[in-house]
XYZ file of C-alpha atoms in Angstrom:
445
model
C -0.164 -0.253 -0.023
C 1.431 3.543 -0.963
C 2.419 5.438 2.013
C -0.183 8.216 2.052
C -3.434 5.581 1.724
C -3.553 5.052 5.520
C -3.977 8.582 5.928
C -6.714 9.143 3.296
C -8.364 5.991 4.864
C -8.170 7.744 8.267
C -9.275 10.951 6.613
C -12.419 9.158 5.214
C -13.309 7.685 8.311
C -13.087 10.605 10.823
C -14.300 13.625 8.366
C -17.906 14.568 9.724
C -20.238 17.361 8.716
C -20.264 18.521 12.530
C -16.614 18.292 12.803
C -16.162 21.074 10.118
C -16.015 24.779 11.203
C -18.461 26.797 9.918
C -16.216 28.450 7.365
C -15.716 25.156 5.559
C -19.515 24.357 5.845
C -20.597 27.671 4.003
C -17.964 27.298 1.574
C -18.904 23.660 0.544
C -22.556 25.023 0.374
C -21.574 28.006 -1.699
C -19.490 25.659 -4.046
C -22.694 23.593 -4.523
C -24.620 26.570 -5.505
C -22.451 28.033 -8.038
C -21.842 24.770 -9.536
C -25.872 24.163 -10.033
C -25.990 27.576 -11.436
C -23.574 27.103 -13.930
C -25.227 23.712 -14.875
C -28.239 25.574 -15.727
C -26.449 27.916 -17.789
C -24.806 25.153 -19.543
C -27.944 23.250 -20.028
C -28.698 25.759 -22.707
C -25.804 24.768 -24.940
C -26.013 22.574 -28.038
C -23.175 20.481 -26.060
C -25.424 19.640 -23.470
C -28.226 18.510 -25.579
C -25.991 16.169 -27.373
C -24.426 14.634 -24.116
C -27.675 14.252 -22.351
C -29.130 12.610 -25.365
C -26.096 10.275 -25.635
C -26.354 9.327 -21.802
C -29.752 8.282 -21.988
C -29.683 6.412 -25.095
C -26.196 4.772 -24.563
C -25.766 4.570 -20.988
C -29.886 3.975 -20.022
C -31.065 3.382 -16.385
C -33.545 4.703 -13.850
C -31.490 7.825 -12.463
C -32.880 11.488 -13.078
C -30.206 13.214 -15.319
C -29.670 16.888 -13.617
C -30.606 20.068 -16.080
C -32.759 17.771 -18.159
C -35.976 15.183 -18.021
C -33.926 12.392 -19.082
C -32.836 9.245 -17.114
C -29.685 7.503 -17.124
C -27.528 5.006 -15.274
C -25.124 6.434 -12.674
C -22.369 6.239 -15.053
C -24.478 8.246 -17.423
C -25.526 10.838 -14.924
C -22.087 11.602 -14.155
C -20.967 11.782 -17.936
C -24.090 14.520 -18.757
C -23.990 16.217 -15.346
C -20.138 16.662 -15.693
C -20.162 17.710 -19.184
C -23.474 20.091 -19.136
C -21.575 22.088 -16.164
C -18.592 22.234 -17.954
C -20.287 23.609 -21.327
C -20.432 26.847 -19.857
C -16.857 27.813 -18.581
C -17.771 29.798 -15.393
C -17.297 27.109 -12.629
C -14.909 27.050 -9.993
C -11.315 26.282 -10.158
C -8.116 25.376 -8.553
C -4.929 27.362 -9.771
C -1.984 24.749 -8.974
C -3.699 22.391 -10.974
C -4.700 24.583 -13.862
C -8.012 23.101 -13.699
C -11.364 22.475 -11.949
C -12.374 20.334 -9.134
C -16.092 21.045 -8.581
C -17.600 20.317 -11.883
C -16.475 16.417 -12.002
C -17.037 15.899 -8.373
C -20.461 17.141 -8.368
C -21.366 14.922 -11.315
C -20.353 12.113 -9.774
C -21.883 13.493 -6.403
C -25.468 13.305 -8.035
C -24.668 10.127 -9.727
C -23.415 8.371 -6.555
C -25.944 9.714 -4.050
C -28.758 7.999 -6.355
C -26.522 4.835 -6.680
C -25.959 4.740 -3.047
C -29.623 5.872 -1.890
C -28.392 8.674 0.047
C -30.912 10.935 1.608
C -29.181 13.217 4.209
C -28.187 16.570 3.228
C -25.385 16.625 5.755
C -23.982 13.588 3.850
C -23.956 14.812 0.537
C -21.934 17.988 1.888
C -19.783 16.139 3.690
C -18.800 13.790 0.462
C -18.549 17.115 -1.612
C -15.702 18.503 1.009
C -14.007 15.023 1.016
C -13.722 15.007 -2.735
C -12.589 18.596 -3.104
C -9.465 17.557 -0.401
C -8.637 14.322 -2.315
C -9.075 15.893 -5.701
C -6.622 19.076 -4.897
C -4.093 16.843 -3.906
C -4.649 14.173 -6.687
C -4.281 17.363 -9.280
C -0.884 18.287 -7.452
C 0.435 14.937 -7.573
C -0.418 14.414 -11.221
C 0.910 17.908 -12.437
C 4.015 17.245 -10.478
C 4.854 13.869 -12.384
C 3.089 14.170 -15.591
C 5.186 15.480 -18.588
C 2.562 17.389 -20.361
C -0.792 19.267 -19.231
C -3.524 16.551 -18.490
C -7.289 18.144 -18.256
C -9.164 17.971 -14.953
C -10.899 14.553 -15.866
C -7.256 12.894 -15.608
C -7.373 13.425 -11.922
C -11.112 14.343 -11.239
C -11.612 10.369 -12.224
C -9.892 9.357 -9.110
C -11.162 11.801 -6.888
C -14.829 10.798 -7.762
C -13.812 6.962 -7.454
C -12.365 7.590 -3.650
C -16.024 9.719 -3.083
C -18.076 6.671 -4.522
C -16.173 4.160 -2.122
C -16.716 6.381 0.613
C -20.468 6.950 -0.077
C -21.160 3.549 -0.829
C -19.419 2.331 2.151
C -16.543 0.253 0.644
C -13.776 -1.059 2.773
C -10.512 0.583 2.413
C -8.773 -2.053 0.196
C -11.957 -1.663 -2.134
C -11.389 2.341 -1.972
C -7.605 1.718 -2.792
C -8.849 -0.539 -6.130
C -11.684 1.966 -6.742
C -8.716 4.692 -7.182
C -6.330 2.500 -8.907
C -8.867 1.588 -11.689
C -9.912 5.493 -12.051
C -6.200 6.290 -12.378
C -5.709 3.688 -15.045
C -8.979 4.353 -16.790
C -9.314 7.960 -16.661
C -9.134 10.380 -19.230
C -5.504 11.738 -19.851
C -6.681 14.092 -22.319
C -4.106 17.022 -23.658
C -5.722 20.090 -22.413
C -3.676 22.093 -24.977
C -5.311 20.421 -27.922
C -8.353 21.745 -26.820
C -7.199 25.432 -26.365
C -5.578 25.373 -29.756
C -8.932 23.931 -31.218
C -11.903 24.479 -29.190
C -14.660 22.274 -29.516
C -16.998 20.433 -27.123
C -14.308 17.954 -25.580
C -13.494 20.679 -23.277
C -11.855 19.941 -19.856
C -12.338 16.262 -19.670
C -14.630 16.483 -16.544
C -17.676 14.653 -17.509
C -15.599 11.934 -18.950
C -13.818 11.858 -15.593
C -16.956 11.696 -13.514
C -17.704 8.672 -15.637
C -14.851 6.908 -15.475
C -14.746 7.618 -11.408
C -18.119 6.384 -10.979
C -17.540 3.609 -13.124
C -14.228 2.817 -11.053
C -16.305 2.617 -7.833
C -19.184 0.556 -8.965
C -16.178 -1.963 -10.392
C -14.707 -1.794 -7.245
C -17.661 -2.657 -5.327
C -18.015 -6.050 -7.499
C -14.659 -7.259 -6.803
C -12.885 -5.690 -9.776
C -9.246 -5.039 -8.876
C -6.907 -2.095 -9.848
C -2.873 -1.153 -9.950
C -2.426 1.281 -7.086
C -3.198 4.837 -7.528
C 0.261 6.639 -7.847
C -1.289 9.832 -7.472
C -2.463 8.876 -3.929
C 1.211 9.258 -2.774
C 3.490 12.283 -2.685
C 4.240 15.366 -0.478
C 0.890 17.170 -1.238
C -0.809 14.725 1.012
C 1.214 15.298 4.221
C -1.338 18.006 5.492
C -4.327 16.039 4.715
C -7.102 16.963 7.256
C -4.979 20.147 8.171
C -5.007 22.550 5.036
C -8.370 22.545 3.648
C -7.989 23.263 0.080
C -11.740 23.862 -0.727
C -11.023 27.614 0.558
C -8.451 27.783 -2.077
C -10.842 27.655 -4.923
C -11.362 30.499 -7.238
C -14.946 31.456 -8.546
C -15.510 33.170 -12.181
C -17.392 36.394 -12.628
C -17.587 35.627 -16.313
C -18.059 32.562 -18.249
C -14.873 32.198 -20.240
C -11.696 30.543 -19.755
C -9.868 31.764 -16.496
C -6.715 32.412 -18.526
C -8.668 35.322 -20.377
C -9.812 36.956 -17.272
C -6.950 39.024 -16.234
C -6.884 40.824 -19.658
C -10.552 41.456 -19.304
C -10.341 42.981 -16.127
C -7.564 45.204 -17.375
C -9.565 46.067 -19.970
C -12.495 47.096 -18.290
C -10.188 49.009 -15.782
C -9.051 51.265 -18.663
C -12.661 51.410 -20.238
C -14.151 52.745 -16.831
C -11.371 54.964 -15.852
C -11.400 56.692 -18.791
C -15.086 56.790 -19.564
C -14.440 54.789 -23.159
C -16.759 53.650 -25.702
C -15.659 51.031 -27.705
C -15.755 53.200 -31.079
C -12.979 55.308 -29.544
C -10.689 52.414 -29.670
C -8.495 51.333 -32.693
C -6.605 48.631 -31.384
C -5.794 46.254 -28.376
C -2.526 44.955 -26.913
C -2.571 42.343 -24.434
C 0.551 41.350 -22.565
C 0.130 37.919 -20.517
C 1.468 34.655 -20.171
C 1.923 31.985 -22.558
C -1.090 29.951 -21.911
C -3.373 33.172 -22.155
C -1.828 33.762 -25.678
C -2.560 30.494 -26.904
C -6.242 31.314 -26.577
C -6.150 32.610 -29.900
C -9.289 32.555 -31.732
C -10.249 36.127 -32.694
C -13.511 35.225 -34.822
C -15.386 32.470 -32.849
C -18.079 30.587 -34.812
C -19.378 28.609 -31.530
C -19.813 29.220 -27.932
C -16.828 26.911 -27.447
C -14.563 29.118 -29.397
C -15.921 31.833 -27.595
C -15.111 30.897 -24.270
C -11.588 29.469 -25.154
C -10.472 32.848 -26.625
C -8.408 35.949 -25.072
C -9.416 38.582 -27.703
C -13.083 38.089 -28.098
C -14.108 38.311 -24.441
C -11.995 41.309 -24.079
C -13.847 42.836 -27.040
C -17.104 41.880 -25.670
C -16.266 43.774 -22.396
C -14.673 46.804 -24.061
C -18.247 47.069 -26.173
C -20.843 45.848 -23.334
C -18.935 46.703 -20.504
C -18.897 43.213 -18.898
C -19.466 39.403 -19.989
C -22.642 37.450 -19.754
C -23.534 33.797 -21.066
C -25.514 35.912 -23.629
C -22.544 37.862 -25.108
C -21.173 34.247 -26.049
C -23.928 33.363 -28.222
C -25.046 33.661 -31.999
C -26.038 37.209 -31.628
C -22.757 38.344 -30.177
C -20.727 36.429 -32.551
C -21.623 38.124 -35.281
C -21.698 41.552 -33.704
C -19.649 43.758 -36.431
C -18.269 46.025 -33.380
C -17.089 43.010 -31.091
C -15.524 41.261 -34.070
C -13.676 44.567 -35.173
C -11.947 44.832 -31.606
C -11.223 41.236 -31.448
C -9.624 41.146 -34.691
C -7.760 44.271 -33.887
C -5.978 42.593 -31.065
C -2.647 41.623 -30.550
C -1.457 39.407 -27.965
C 2.382 39.412 -26.359
C 4.125 36.825 -24.219
C 5.173 38.423 -21.157
C 8.020 36.824 -19.035
C 6.805 38.609 -15.849
C 3.244 36.854 -16.266
C 4.938 33.391 -17.061
C 7.079 33.615 -14.114
C 4.421 33.746 -11.512
C 1.828 31.247 -13.441
C 0.019 29.288 -12.602
C -0.667 30.361 -8.841
C -1.071 34.294 -10.185
C -2.281 35.038 -13.651
C -1.329 38.480 -14.890
C -2.127 40.835 -17.554
C -1.996 44.257 -18.683
C -3.407 45.949 -21.687
C -2.779 48.918 -24.001
C -5.360 50.667 -25.725
C -4.518 52.662 -29.065
C -7.404 54.960 -29.725
C -8.626 56.604 -33.033
C -6.475 59.988 -32.416
C -3.426 57.932 -31.810
C -3.591 58.215 -27.990
C -2.112 55.130 -26.244
C -3.600 53.929 -22.890
C -1.827 51.301 -20.692
C -3.383 49.573 -17.469
C -1.414 48.228 -14.486
C -0.596 44.265 -14.239
C -4.285 42.821 -13.231
C -5.331 39.560 -11.946
C -8.731 37.962 -12.362
C -11.410 38.890 -9.850
C -12.788 36.286 -7.143
C -9.705 34.280 -6.527
C -9.208 32.534 -3.327
C -7.466 35.379 -1.438
C -10.074 37.873 -2.329
C -13.151 35.465 -2.895
C -16.912 36.856 -3.912
C -19.375 37.490 -1.082
C -22.038 35.189 -0.741
C -24.307 37.832 -2.037
C -22.357 37.927 -5.185
C -22.393 34.617 -5.944
C -26.273 34.308 -5.238
C -26.257 37.354 -7.791
C -24.370 35.333 -10.206
C -26.613 32.047 -9.645
C -29.833 34.254 -9.929
C -28.480 35.655 -13.227
C -28.274 32.226 -14.755
C -31.152 30.316 -13.271
C -33.888 33.007 -13.418
C -33.867 32.991 -17.391
C -34.080 29.274 -17.389
C -36.303 28.395 -14.266
C -38.465 31.551 -13.762
C -37.893 33.563 -10.604
C -39.888 31.773 -8.054
C -38.676 28.192 -9.112
C -34.850 29.405 -9.197
C -35.254 31.156 -5.753
C -36.644 28.056 -4.182
C -33.920 25.851 -5.815
C -31.322 28.404 -4.103
C -33.014 27.946 -0.904
C -32.926 24.393 -1.176
C -29.240 24.423 -1.811
C -28.231 27.069 0.924
C -30.380 24.873 3.733
C -29.272 21.557 2.346
C -27.353 20.619 5.422
C -30.892 20.276 7.173
C -32.370 19.195 3.947
C -32.882 16.099 1.670
C -31.139 14.797 -1.560
C -34.381 13.826 -2.955
C -35.845 17.102 -2.683
C -32.617 18.969 -4.467
C -32.761 16.283 -7.202
C -36.478 16.960 -7.837
C -35.595 20.748 -8.292
C -32.462 20.119 -10.335
C -33.653 17.315 -12.653
C -36.518 19.011 -14.501
C -37.434 20.161 -18.107
C -35.814 23.547 -19.033
C -36.832 26.044 -21.412
C -35.634 25.881 -24.788
C -31.964 27.711 -25.328
C -32.177 31.365 -24.769
C -28.937 32.253 -23.184
C -26.024 30.171 -24.358
C -26.598 28.186 -27.261
C -23.957 27.677 -29.849
């Protein structure tokens, strides 16, 4: 057995919702609120329509699929839920891994809670905290050992498997096998391929969640797996002492996190100088290498718009912000947005490379029509873990995503259910999340 597996087993056995401090309990609830809100936004996309139908057709079963009126097996629920949330790139993330824990583990949570028939809201939130802590360390371990940059699905699969073993009450040995199966079969997809060619495959979270759920179910039935090597290493030494769930960032805009520092810099210049977009002739962005790789200037789909730097910056300069509707067909053909996006050049800056990925920096230079050049300071994304959004700001984000889809009364009822889940039931939450939604109106391809 790997050295840290006994530590992980002890953590699994001793972790309790009541033993967590109030700040950690609140953080878990807010993470769930944000992820479910993003799920309803993502459900408006063509990606979600395709994957949900695929899950129901190819992974049919009895379980309701969140953000839809379809049913599937536990593996199908995990696949569709993870990819639906990931369809709108507005969910929380973890700087050290250049990826996202919550998207995949919440997908696995909805699948496994149904499979294990878990009703208690506290138990659901407790499992979520467990998965964030396991997922963070798995991510750090993989990125420390893998030679290239894999999507979140690679390590999310292992976190979901561990969470599933815990939720189903499997033995420590079965948990080990579940994690080993998931690591062996998890999607080690190359993230930069999707950055260079933005499509619906995205961050691998749905496929990772599906692999993790399948691994847990296989281990339950006696299937064995080689040890998960990512369950070892220095990242595990502070398990149960350092709570990585507090080190997640949230996103104010539904685009790749790498594009958000230049968006903040552009907005700062626009507001400081009272600019309107017609005054701007050209835009120059200086940032880290990965930001400059988001190079689609004239996106033809919401996936290309979300994995671009110049396009979101142009949207921000024209519309003074970015919402899901700014990544849809109407905005994709807006002549003023396209003019500025095509007038943007990107420069790799060593200052920004030096601090990536723990810090994401960008500065923007605007050349005005009269020749004036305006330059911003270095900017970071908003809502990083050291300057998080308030609960009120996250609720406003949730309302903006869910009100157009569910209507104000039902969306408010859902928010109340999530925020009081520790005293509620999973069945009630699932009944509000797994329901027919309105036709695409806010974020379709």
